[in-house]
Short mmCIF file of C-alpha atoms in Angstrom, two decimals:
data_model
loop_
_atom_site.label_atom_id
_atom_site.label_comp_id
_atom_site.label_asym_id
_atom_site.label_seq_id
_atom_site.Cartn_x
_atom_site.Cartn_y
_atom_site.Cartn_z
CA MET A 312 173.11 -80.77 58.46
CA LEU A 313 177.07 -82.27 59.52
CA ILE A 314 179.74 -83.55 56.41
CA ILE A 315 182.32 -84.99 56.59
CA ASP A 316 184.51 -84.75 53.86
CA ASN A 317 187.66 -87.26 53.10
CA VAL A 318 188.65 -86.58 56.30
CA ASN A 319 192.19 -87.79 57.78
CA VAL A 320 192.78 -88.51 61.66
CA TYR A 321 196.76 -89.91 62.64
CA TYR A 322 197.32 -90.58 65.87
CA GLY A 323 200.81 -90.44 65.42
CA LYS A 324 202.03 -92.22 63.09
CA LEU A 325 198.70 -94.50 62.89
CA HIS A 326 196.62 -93.58 60.07
CA ALA A 327 193.45 -93.25 62.15
CA LEU A 328 190.48 -92.73 59.37
CA LYS A 329 191.24 -92.92 56.35
CA GLY A 330 189.11 -90.36 53.81
CA ILE A 331 185.79 -90.93 56.18
CA SER A 332 183.41 -89.26 54.21
CA LEU A 333 179.85 -89.69 55.33
CA ARG A 334 176.69 -86.91 55.63
CA VAL A 335 173.88 -86.20 58.16
CA GLY A 336 170.78 -84.96 57.02
CA GLU A 337 169.18 -82.33 59.39
CA GLY A 338 166.37 -84.23 61.33
CA GLU A 339 167.85 -87.65 61.23
CA ILE A 340 168.94 -90.22 62.54
CA VAL A 341 172.52 -91.96 61.87
CA SER A 342 173.90 -94.74 62.49
CA LEU A 343 178.16 -95.71 62.36
CA ILE A 344 178.83 -99.57 63.45
CA GLY A 345 181.97 -101.35 63.15
CA ALA A 346 183.77 -103.52 65.18
CA ASN A 347 186.30 -102.74 68.27
CA GLY A 348 188.78 -100.01 66.62
CA ALA A 349 187.13 -99.65 64.00
CA GLY A 350 187.20 -95.56 64.09
CA LYS A 351 183.71 -95.17 65.33
CA THR A 352 185.02 -92.98 68.50
CA THR A 353 187.88 -91.77 66.01
CA VAL A 354 185.03 -90.20 64.33
CA LEU A 355 182.76 -88.30 66.41
CA ARG A 356 185.78 -87.43 68.33
CA ALA A 357 187.31 -85.34 65.16
CA VAL A 358 183.82 -83.89 64.31
CA SER A 359 183.40 -82.55 68.53
CA GLY A 360 187.81 -81.24 67.95
CA ILE A 361 189.06 -83.30 70.25
CA LEU A 362 191.44 -85.01 67.41
CA ALA A 363 191.97 -81.83 65.15
CA PRO A 364 191.34 -83.81 61.39
CA ARG A 365 195.40 -84.19 59.18
CA SER A 366 193.24 -82.60 56.34
CA GLY A 367 190.52 -83.25 55.16
CA LYS A 368 186.13 -80.95 56.27
CA ILE A 369 184.52 -81.15 58.73
CA LEU A 370 181.29 -78.85 57.65
CA PHE A 371 177.91 -78.03 60.13
CA LYS A 372 175.36 -75.56 59.13
CA GLY A 373 177.96 -75.56 56.22
CA LYS A 374 180.38 -74.24 58.97
CA ASP A 375 184.04 -75.52 58.33
CA ILE A 376 184.06 -76.86 62.18
CA SER A 377 187.68 -79.00 61.79
CA GLY A 378 190.52 -77.49 63.92
CA LEU A 379 188.07 -75.32 66.19
CA PRO A 380 188.47 -76.84 70.11
CA PRO A 381 185.97 -78.09 71.81
CA HIS A 382 184.69 -75.84 73.68
CA LYS A 383 183.90 -73.49 70.85
CA VAL A 384 182.77 -76.53 68.37
CA ALA A 385 179.52 -77.11 71.69
CA ARG A 386 178.69 -73.54 71.14
CA GLN A 387 177.70 -74.30 67.65
CA GLY A 388 175.19 -76.44 68.77
CA ILE A 389 176.84 -80.09 68.94
CA ALA A 390 176.75 -81.79 71.97
CA HIS A 391 179.10 -85.13 72.06
CA VAL A 392 177.97 -87.89 74.59
CA PRO A 393 181.19 -89.45 74.81
CA GLU A 394 181.67 -93.76 75.77
CA GLY A 395 181.71 -95.04 79.03
CA ARG A 396 179.46 -92.10 80.07
CA GLY A 397 181.07 -89.69 81.22
CA VAL A 398 179.90 -88.01 83.07
CA PHE A 399 181.34 -86.23 86.33
CA ALA A 400 181.13 -88.48 89.08
CA ASN A 401 182.23 -85.95 91.50
CA MET A 402 179.65 -83.70 90.95
CA THR A 403 175.58 -83.93 91.73
CA VAL A 404 173.47 -85.10 89.50
CA ARG A 405 172.27 -81.30 89.66
CA GLU A 406 175.90 -79.97 89.04
CA ASN A 407 176.24 -82.48 86.25
CA LEU A 408 172.89 -81.11 84.06
CA ASP A 409 173.83 -77.41 85.18
CA MET A 410 176.96 -77.78 83.23
CA GLY A 411 175.39 -79.13 79.89
CA ALA A 412 173.70 -76.02 79.91
CA CYS A 413 177.43 -73.85 80.61
CA THR A 414 177.33 -72.43 77.17
CA ARG A 415 174.09 -70.81 77.76
CA ARG A 416 173.03 -67.39 80.27
CA PRO A 417 170.55 -68.97 82.65
CA GLY A 418 167.19 -67.87 82.60
CA ARG A 419 163.83 -69.01 81.93
CA GLU A 420 165.06 -71.35 78.39
CA VAL A 421 167.56 -73.07 80.87
CA ASP A 422 164.66 -73.67 82.86
CA GLU A 423 162.44 -75.24 80.64
CA SER A 424 165.41 -77.51 79.21
CA LEU A 425 166.01 -78.56 82.91
CA ASP A 426 161.52 -79.69 82.78
CA ARG A 427 161.95 -81.33 80.07
CA VAL A 428 164.77 -83.29 80.76
CA PHE A 429 163.49 -83.77 84.55
CA SER A 430 159.79 -84.92 82.82
CA ARG A 431 161.18 -87.23 80.38
CA PHE A 432 164.33 -88.55 83.01
CA PRO A 433 162.32 -88.72 86.67
CA ARG A 434 164.39 -90.49 88.34
CA MET A 435 167.23 -87.48 88.20
CA ALA A 436 164.60 -85.62 89.87
CA GLU A 437 164.06 -88.17 92.31
CA ARG A 438 168.47 -87.91 92.22
CA ALA A 439 169.40 -83.80 91.50
CA ALA A 440 171.10 -83.50 94.95
CA GLN A 441 172.91 -87.17 95.01
CA LEU A 442 177.06 -87.72 93.05
CA ALA A 443 176.26 -88.57 89.94
CA GLY A 444 179.31 -91.50 90.84
CA THR A 445 176.31 -93.12 92.84
CA LEU A 446 173.96 -94.08 89.94
CA SER A 447 173.79 -97.21 88.30
CA GLY A 448 175.50 -97.54 84.73
CA GLY A 449 171.38 -96.58 82.53
CA GLU A 450 170.97 -94.16 85.61
CA GLN A 451 174.86 -92.85 84.00
CA GLN A 452 173.71 -92.76 80.57
CA MET A 453 170.43 -90.97 81.09
CA LEU A 454 172.19 -88.84 83.09
CA ALA A 455 174.91 -87.82 80.07
CA ILE A 456 172.15 -87.75 77.29
CA GLY A 457 170.13 -85.58 79.71
CA ARG A 458 173.65 -83.46 80.05
CA ALA A 459 173.03 -83.52 76.51
CA MET A 460 170.06 -82.14 76.19
CA MET A 461 170.56 -79.56 78.58
CA ALA A 462 173.19 -77.64 75.97
CA ASN A 463 169.52 -77.55 73.35
CA PRO A 464 172.17 -78.57 70.66
CA SER A 465 170.33 -78.76 67.15
CA MET A 466 172.61 -82.74 66.76
CA MET A 467 173.44 -85.17 69.15
CA LEU A 468 176.85 -87.70 69.20
CA LEU A 469 176.25 -90.52 70.85
CA ASP A 470 178.76 -92.95 71.73
CA GLU A 471 178.13 -96.32 72.70
CA PRO A 472 174.72 -95.52 74.59
CA SER A 473 174.23 -99.50 74.43
CA MET A 474 177.66 -99.75 76.22
CA GLY A 475 177.52 -102.37 79.78
CA LEU A 476 174.19 -101.80 79.29
CA SER A 477 171.07 -104.57 80.22
CA PRO A 478 169.07 -105.06 77.32
CA LEU A 479 166.39 -103.64 79.50
CA LEU A 480 167.15 -100.21 79.62
CA VAL A 481 169.13 -100.15 76.34
CA GLU A 482 165.46 -100.84 74.94
CA GLU A 483 164.78 -97.42 77.35
CA ILE A 484 167.66 -95.55 75.44
CA PHE A 485 167.22 -96.37 72.60
CA HIS A 486 163.74 -95.00 73.00
CA MET A 487 164.93 -91.92 74.98
CA ILE A 488 167.30 -91.00 71.44
CA THR A 489 164.60 -91.39 68.45
CA GLU A 490 162.49 -88.82 71.36
CA VAL A 491 165.43 -86.71 71.72
CA ASN A 492 165.23 -86.69 68.25
CA ARG A 493 161.73 -85.92 67.22
CA ALA A 494 161.86 -82.86 69.78
CA GLY A 495 164.43 -81.67 66.92
CA ALA A 496 168.02 -82.88 67.71
CA THR A 497 169.71 -84.94 64.52
CA ILE A 498 171.87 -87.92 65.21
CA LEU A 499 175.01 -89.67 64.67
CA LEU A 500 174.88 -92.19 66.71
CA VAL A 501 177.79 -95.47 66.60
CA GLU A 502 176.86 -98.40 68.07
CA GLN A 503 178.58 -101.77 68.07
CA ASN A 504 174.58 -102.92 68.60
CA ALA A 505 174.16 -103.35 65.37
CA SER A 506 170.49 -104.51 65.23
CA MET A 507 169.32 -101.87 67.75
CA ALA A 508 171.15 -98.90 65.93
CA PHE A 509 169.03 -99.88 62.59
CA SER A 510 165.73 -99.86 64.86
CA ILE A 511 165.74 -96.19 64.72
CA SER A 512 167.87 -95.44 61.69
CA ARG A 513 167.28 -94.72 58.58
CA ARG A 514 170.60 -94.99 56.97
CA ALA A 515 173.77 -96.59 58.04
CA TYR A 516 177.16 -96.53 57.68
CA VAL A 517 179.80 -99.03 58.20
CA LEU A 518 183.84 -99.05 59.14
CA GLU A 519 186.26 -101.60 59.38
CA THR A 520 189.59 -99.85 60.22
CA GLY A 521 189.61 -96.62 59.36
CA SER A 522 187.45 -96.54 55.97
CA ILE A 523 183.73 -96.33 55.20
CA VAL A 524 182.68 -100.09 53.92
CA ILE A 525 179.96 -99.56 53.08
CA LYS A 526 176.59 -97.39 53.62
CA GLY A 527 172.94 -97.38 52.90
CA ASP A 528 169.40 -97.85 53.74
CA THR A 529 169.40 -99.79 57.29
CA ASP A 530 166.48 -101.49 55.35
CA ASP A 531 169.14 -102.56 53.04
CA LEU A 532 171.90 -102.76 55.24
CA ARG A 533 169.94 -106.04 57.44
CA ASN A 534 169.88 -108.08 54.04
CA ASP A 535 173.19 -107.26 53.16
CA PRO A 536 174.82 -110.78 54.15
CA GLY A 537 178.22 -109.51 54.27
CA VAL A 538 176.62 -106.83 57.11
CA GLN A 539 174.64 -110.05 58.22
CA SER A 540 177.19 -112.17 58.93
CA ALA A 541 179.88 -109.36 60.14
CA TYR A 542 177.09 -107.28 62.75
CA LEU A 543 174.45 -108.75 62.84
CA GLY A 544 174.61 -112.12 64.40
CA ASP A 545 171.95 -114.07 64.70
CA LEU A 546 169.36 -112.66 63.54
CA MET B 1434 199.55 -75.44 129.89
CA ASP B 1435 199.32 -71.59 129.25
CA TYR B 1436 202.71 -72.34 127.56
CA PHE B 1437 200.77 -74.75 125.28
CA LEU B 1438 198.16 -73.20 124.38
CA GLN B 1439 200.87 -69.50 123.81
CA GLN B 1440 202.18 -72.69 121.13
CA VAL B 1441 199.23 -73.79 119.92
CA ILE B 1442 198.25 -70.12 118.96
CA ASN B 1443 201.60 -69.18 117.06
CA GLY B 1444 201.47 -72.29 115.15
CA LEU B 1445 197.96 -70.97 113.84
CA GLN B 1446 199.82 -68.30 112.52
CA ILE B 1447 201.97 -69.66 110.09
CA GLY B 1448 200.15 -72.53 109.83
CA PHE B 1449 196.88 -70.25 107.61
CA VAL B 1450 199.96 -68.47 106.32
CA TYR B 1451 200.86 -72.25 104.88
CA ALA B 1452 197.33 -73.11 103.60
CA LEU B 1453 196.88 -69.78 101.36
CA ILE B 1454 199.74 -71.32 100.18
CA ALA B 1455 198.78 -74.58 100.00
CA LEU B 1456 195.54 -74.14 98.44
CA GLY B 1457 197.21 -72.80 95.37
CA TYR B 1458 199.56 -75.94 95.06
CA THR B 1459 196.51 -78.51 95.48
CA MET B 1460 193.87 -76.93 92.78
CA VAL B 1461 196.74 -76.35 90.15
CA TYR B 1462 197.34 -79.87 90.97
CA GLY B 1463 193.34 -80.54 91.13
CA VAL B 1464 193.66 -78.88 87.61
CA VAL B 1465 196.62 -79.54 85.43
CA GLY B 1466 197.98 -82.33 87.88
CA LEU B 1467 201.46 -80.35 87.97
CA ILE B 1468 202.84 -79.52 90.98
CA ASN B 1469 204.16 -75.82 90.51
CA PHE B 1470 207.09 -75.35 92.21
CA ALA B 1471 207.27 -71.44 91.53
CA HIS B 1472 203.67 -71.28 93.54
CA GLY B 1473 206.51 -71.23 97.12
CA ASP B 1474 208.26 -67.54 94.38
CA VAL B 1475 204.81 -66.14 94.04
CA PHE B 1476 204.91 -66.08 97.59
CA MET B 1477 207.72 -63.89 97.33
CA VAL B 1478 206.53 -61.89 94.62
CA GLY B 1479 203.06 -60.81 97.11
CA ALA B 1480 205.03 -60.43 99.54
CA PHE B 1481 207.26 -57.76 98.27
CA ILE B 1482 205.14 -55.77 96.60
CA GLY B 1483 203.29 -56.28 100.24
CA LEU B 1484 206.46 -54.70 101.14
CA TYR B 1485 206.21 -51.41 97.62
CA ALA B 1486 202.73 -50.97 98.49
CA ILE B 1487 203.58 -50.44 102.86
CA GLY B 1488 206.82 -48.71 103.24
CA LYS B 1489 207.04 -46.70 99.74
CA TYR B 1490 203.74 -46.01 99.51
CA HIS B 1491 201.87 -46.12 102.18
CA LEU B 1492 198.92 -47.68 101.31
CA PRO B 1493 195.61 -48.57 103.91
CA LEU B 1494 196.01 -52.59 104.35
CA PHE B 1495 192.73 -53.20 102.08
CA ALA B 1496 194.86 -52.33 98.98
CA VAL B 1497 197.62 -53.70 99.58
CA PHE B 1498 196.46 -57.09 99.34
CA LEU B 1499 194.26 -56.27 97.12
CA LEU B 1500 197.34 -55.08 95.07
CA ALA B 1501 199.17 -58.52 95.72
CA THR B 1502 197.06 -61.04 95.08
CA ILE B 1503 196.42 -58.94 91.49
CA GLY B 1504 200.37 -58.78 90.80
CA CYS B 1505 200.69 -62.67 91.20
CA ALA B 1506 196.77 -63.62 89.54
CA VAL B 1507 199.13 -61.59 87.29
CA LEU B 1508 202.52 -63.65 87.13
CA ALA B 1509 200.80 -66.49 87.49
CA VAL B 1510 198.54 -66.80 84.40
CA VAL B 1511 201.39 -65.31 82.38
CA MET B 1512 203.49 -68.38 83.95
CA GLU B 1513 201.47 -70.45 82.72
CA ARG B 1514 200.65 -68.71 79.85
CA VAL B 1515 204.28 -68.72 78.47
CA ALA B 1516 206.16 -71.77 80.20
CA TYR B 1517 202.87 -74.96 81.49
CA ARG B 1518 200.79 -74.35 78.65
CA PRO B 1519 203.75 -75.63 75.62
CA LEU B 1520 204.02 -78.60 77.31
CA ARG B 1521 200.32 -79.26 78.46
CA GLN B 1522 200.58 -82.94 76.22
CA ALA B 1523 203.91 -83.58 77.29
CA PRO B 1524 205.72 -85.53 79.73
CA ARG B 1525 204.88 -85.10 82.78
CA ILE B 1526 208.46 -84.45 83.85
CA ALA B 1527 209.49 -81.78 81.47
CA SER B 1528 206.29 -79.80 82.86
CA LEU B 1529 208.31 -80.67 86.53
CA ILE B 1530 211.64 -79.58 85.68
CA THR B 1531 210.44 -76.50 83.48
CA ALA B 1532 208.28 -76.14 87.18
CA ILE B 1533 212.21 -76.06 89.36
CA GLY B 1534 213.38 -73.43 86.14
CA VAL B 1535 210.60 -71.01 86.23
CA SER B 1536 210.95 -71.52 90.66
CA LEU B 1537 214.73 -70.17 90.12
CA PHE B 1538 213.95 -67.71 87.28
CA LEU B 1539 212.14 -66.17 89.94
CA GLU B 1540 213.93 -66.04 92.78
CA TYR B 1541 217.38 -65.10 90.52
CA PHE B 1542 215.56 -62.69 88.42
CA THR B 1543 213.96 -60.73 91.02
CA ALA B 1544 217.68 -60.85 92.82
CA LEU B 1545 218.64 -58.67 90.35
CA ASN B 1546 219.40 -54.94 91.87
CA GLN B 1547 217.06 -53.85 89.04
CA VAL B 1548 214.01 -56.27 90.16
CA PHE B 1549 214.03 -56.62 94.64
CA GLY B 1550 217.27 -56.73 95.02
CA PRO B 1551 219.35 -59.59 96.23
CA ASN B 1552 219.35 -58.57 99.72
CA PHE B 1553 217.40 -58.49 103.62
CA TYR B 1554 214.72 -55.82 104.11
CA SER B 1555 212.90 -55.02 106.69
CA PHE B 1556 208.91 -55.17 106.27
CA PRO B 1557 207.37 -52.21 107.52
CA ARG B 1558 204.42 -52.62 110.10
CA PRO B 1559 201.50 -50.80 109.35
CA PHE B 1560 200.36 -50.84 112.98
CA ALA B 1561 201.60 -51.42 116.18
CA VAL B 1562 201.97 -54.68 117.56
CA SER B 1563 199.13 -55.03 120.18
CA SER B 1564 197.78 -58.18 122.04
CA TRP B 1565 195.44 -58.74 124.21
CA GLY B 1566 194.91 -62.45 126.48
CA PRO B 1567 195.05 -63.47 129.65
CA GLY B 1568 197.62 -64.03 132.14
CA ASP B 1569 200.23 -65.51 129.58
CA ILE B 1570 198.55 -66.20 126.64
CA SER B 1571 198.30 -63.72 124.30
CA LEU B 1572 197.03 -62.64 120.75
CA THR B 1573 198.64 -60.50 118.83
CA ASN B 1574 197.03 -58.11 116.53
CA ILE B 1575 199.29 -59.34 113.82
CA GLN B 1576 197.23 -62.64 114.57
CA ALA B 1577 194.30 -61.46 115.01
CA ILE B 1578 194.48 -59.88 111.05
CA ILE B 1579 195.85 -63.32 110.02
CA PHE B 1580 192.83 -65.26 111.35
CA LEU B 1581 190.47 -63.32 109.93
CA VAL B 1582 191.73 -62.99 107.30
CA THR B 1583 192.48 -66.26 106.32
CA LEU B 1584 189.54 -67.26 106.88
CA SER B 1585 188.07 -65.10 104.64
CA CYS B 1586 189.40 -65.86 101.80
CA LEU B 1587 188.59 -69.41 103.31
CA GLY B 1588 185.32 -69.16 102.49
CA ALA B 1589 185.41 -66.66 99.25
CA LEU B 1590 187.54 -69.14 97.87
CA GLN B 1591 184.64 -72.19 99.13
CA PHE B 1592 182.30 -69.72 97.81
CA ILE B 1593 183.44 -69.75 94.50
CA VAL B 1594 184.36 -73.32 94.63
CA ARG B 1595 180.89 -74.33 95.08
CA ARG B 1596 178.60 -71.84 93.92
CA THR B 1597 179.03 -70.31 91.42
CA ARG B 1598 179.89 -70.84 87.33
CA VAL B 1599 183.09 -70.54 87.04
CA GLY B 1600 184.23 -72.76 90.80
CA ARG B 1601 181.57 -75.62 88.61
CA ALA B 1602 183.95 -75.52 85.65
CA MET B 1603 187.13 -75.82 87.63
CA ARG B 1604 185.82 -79.41 88.95
CA ALA B 1605 184.51 -80.69 86.12
CA VAL B 1606 187.95 -80.24 85.06
CA SER B 1607 189.39 -81.40 87.34
CA PHE B 1608 187.51 -84.73 86.88
CA ASP B 1609 187.60 -85.00 82.97
CA PRO B 1610 189.18 -82.11 81.09
CA VAL B 1611 188.32 -83.87 77.69
CA THR B 1612 184.22 -83.80 78.82
CA ALA B 1613 184.37 -80.49 80.68
CA GLY B 1614 185.19 -79.26 77.38
CA LEU B 1615 182.85 -81.13 75.26
CA VAL B 1616 180.37 -79.95 76.96
CA GLY B 1617 181.83 -75.85 76.26
CA VAL B 1618 183.97 -75.39 78.71
CA ASP B 1619 187.11 -73.86 77.85
CA VAL B 1620 189.44 -75.19 79.54
CA ASN B 1621 192.70 -73.22 78.89
CA ARG B 1622 190.55 -70.32 81.10
CA VAL B 1623 189.43 -72.03 83.33
CA ILE B 1624 193.08 -73.64 83.81
CA SER B 1625 194.10 -69.64 83.63
CA ILE B 1626 191.39 -69.04 86.54
CA THR B 1627 192.87 -71.64 88.60
CA PHE B 1628 195.66 -70.52 89.06
CA GLY B 1629 195.54 -66.53 89.17
CA LEU B 1630 193.74 -67.40 91.97
CA GLY B 1631 195.91 -70.18 94.02
CA ALA B 1632 198.09 -67.75 93.15
CA ALA B 1633 195.90 -64.46 94.70
CA LEU B 1634 195.75 -66.22 98.08
CA ALA B 1635 198.93 -66.62 97.75
CA GLY B 1636 200.17 -62.86 97.53
CA VAL B 1637 198.30 -62.28 100.44
CA GLY B 1638 199.73 -65.42 102.42
CA GLY B 1639 203.16 -63.22 101.50
CA VAL B 1640 201.12 -60.30 103.06
CA LEU B 1641 200.77 -61.49 105.70
CA TYR B 1642 203.24 -63.63 106.42
CA GLY B 1643 205.79 -60.00 105.47
CA ILE B 1644 203.55 -59.05 108.73
CA ALA B 1645 203.77 -61.65 111.25
CA TYR B 1646 207.86 -62.22 109.96
CA PRO B 1647 209.19 -59.01 109.14
CA GLN B 1648 212.31 -59.42 107.46
CA VAL B 1649 212.02 -60.03 103.26
CA ASN B 1650 214.38 -61.69 100.72
CA THR B 1651 213.71 -63.02 97.17
CA PHE B 1652 214.64 -66.58 98.38
CA MET B 1653 211.94 -66.22 101.41
CA GLY B 1654 209.33 -68.22 99.55
CA VAL B 1655 211.60 -71.74 99.22
CA MET B 1656 211.30 -72.54 102.97
CA PRO B 1657 207.70 -72.16 103.45
CA GLY B 1658 206.86 -73.24 99.90
CA LEU B 1659 207.77 -76.67 100.33
CA LYS B 1660 206.53 -76.72 103.44
CA ALA B 1661 203.10 -75.67 102.06
CA PHE B 1662 203.86 -78.95 99.32
CA THR B 1663 203.94 -80.93 101.63
CA ALA B 1664 200.89 -79.73 104.02
CA ALA B 1665 198.92 -80.17 99.89
CA VAL B 1666 200.45 -83.41 100.94
CA LEU B 1667 199.54 -84.23 103.77
CA GLY B 1668 196.35 -83.18 103.56
CA GLY B 1669 195.48 -85.20 100.17
CA ILE B 1670 196.84 -83.32 97.21
CA GLY B 1671 193.90 -82.26 94.76
CA SER B 1672 192.10 -82.00 98.09
CA ILE B 1673 190.92 -78.41 99.20
CA PRO B 1674 190.13 -79.18 102.64
CA GLY B 1675 192.76 -82.01 102.83
CA ALA B 1676 195.53 -78.80 102.36
CA VAL B 1677 194.05 -76.57 104.98
CA LEU B 1678 194.23 -79.81 107.60
CA GLY B 1679 197.19 -80.22 106.58
CA ALA B 1680 198.68 -77.03 107.04
CA LEU B 1681 196.77 -76.97 110.42
CA ILE B 1682 198.38 -79.81 111.17
CA MET B 1683 202.39 -79.01 109.75
CA GLY B 1684 201.89 -74.80 112.25
CA GLN B 1685 200.67 -76.95 114.98
CA SER B 1686 204.01 -80.24 114.55
CA GLU B 1687 206.63 -77.28 114.38
CA THR B 1688 205.91 -75.07 116.36
CA LEU B 1689 205.19 -77.54 119.19
CA ALA B 1690 208.75 -79.00 117.73
CA SER B 1691 210.07 -75.47 118.37
CA ALA B 1692 208.74 -75.56 121.74
CA TYR B 1693 209.33 -78.30 123.61
CA LEU B 1694 212.09 -80.38 121.72
CA SER B 1695 214.84 -77.64 119.86
CA SER B 1696 213.75 -75.01 117.24
CA THR B 1697 216.64 -76.76 115.33
CA TYR B 1698 214.04 -79.13 114.18
CA ARG B 1699 211.38 -77.00 113.31
CA ASP B 1700 212.06 -77.29 109.30
CA GLY B 1701 212.97 -80.72 109.05
CA ILE B 1702 209.69 -81.84 111.36
CA ALA B 1703 208.00 -80.83 107.88
CA PHE B 1704 210.58 -83.15 105.90
CA VAL B 1705 209.70 -85.90 108.65
CA ILE B 1706 206.26 -85.50 107.88
CA LEU B 1707 206.18 -85.97 104.28
CA ILE B 1708 208.43 -88.72 103.49
CA GLY B 1709 206.27 -90.75 106.71
CA VAL B 1710 203.12 -89.33 104.74
CA LEU B 1711 204.32 -90.75 100.56
CA LEU B 1712 205.37 -94.04 102.64
CA LEU B 1713 202.37 -94.76 104.39
CA ARG B 1714 199.67 -93.16 102.84
CA PRO B 1715 200.71 -91.69 98.86
CA THR B 1716 196.85 -90.26 98.90
CA GLY B 1717 196.56 -87.70 101.58
CA ILE B 1718 195.27 -87.94 104.71
CA LEU B 1719 191.86 -86.44 102.82
CA GLY B 1720 192.74 -87.93 99.87
CA ALA B 1721 191.30 -90.81 97.48
CA ALA B 1722 192.97 -92.60 95.08
CA LYS B 1723 191.23 -91.89 92.10
CA THR B 1724 189.18 -95.23 90.68
CA GLU B 1725 189.98 -95.77 87.19
CA LYS B 1726 186.14 -96.76 85.41
CA VAL B 1727 186.35 -99.26 82.37
#
């Protein structure tokens, strides 16, 4: 579904992604883990068009999307839940969700998406008229995911959804991610919390200073001594 | 007391015109963080469109406003496209200097004989002036039109920003353009629309100003532009209600200053206010300092 082929991204002179290749098959949840500054967010930003790769290809459903502006990538069916929640704090919960559907014609299908989001996140329905900035961190993360669901995407990119949340909330968020996946969206998940990421994904890539150093099934990675000491801690 | 009330009415007249200009400053600042110093000159172009539409073609007032809004909107969209968009990623000072350049260009280019010309031209009154009111207080039909037209523009703007998809997209871009792009908003299009909308309001303001103060010239936008900018800063730049509030305060203070002190203080008071706000409350009355979330 998504193929990243030998992509190079620069920030000015800094070589941020050094010939990255990865693929995500339809229906999969794939994790991309790595330390701070390894380039995980950069990968997602290159896919969604915030950054243009200097070379290499990004194919989505067989179509080259590298270099497309973000709103056109979004229209291809890719929803990006940015790091640090990124809800529109100056707008209500309902307006945030409406923004998520801004590429779609308003109508019954959009209403159904809204119903789905509200039934999955009842708290969003309760707080529909509240400003998003007044929500708690966990609620904002749910709203960001709910907003992405409103686009009815075939693929969702999630950037550190666990960041800054309590373990209980992290469980809840990850449970939702698997539900979104089961409802039909392919998922590329960027995480620092490798053990949580591995718990819901079958395959993973490990990124270090702009290069993919390890890839494979999460079952194997879990037993890999290098991965264990660097990313799984004492688990 | 009558004298005071009369001055308040006069202050509202100019305050409403400032409001129409100030909105463009504040909206554009809201979405791209740019002080568009050429905005006062867009207002001037609106006044000249009014001059030709009324004086030469004798169009009905409604058509005059329509032409001025469309003409100014197109001008501003082109201006953004040609002058500001290529500098979107450049340091802010580059856009600011460009804005001053665009402003000077509009003033001097339109002063050419082949365009509007360098002289003062008298703005034709589309109707005879009449007034009503008890005692020494009077409300002219010009003032009534200014109040009516401005209030309808404010209503329409409020509706667009609060209730339509485009307005929602504008607010999203103004909060965070990157995330707005991610959810599928065509950010460039929203920026164009914002420039166009702000300029349309300034165009209406230009026509109203021409009717009320019937003399136009290609540099007429400088002072109202600066005052409207001050009004936007006073109200809190980026805030739409703030721009209106700031403009009304500005209109009152300069009218009252010239009524009770001396008309020579009229322009000075605007800049005393600007300096005062920048010293005491740089975020303005309704503006909030943007807090960065970690």
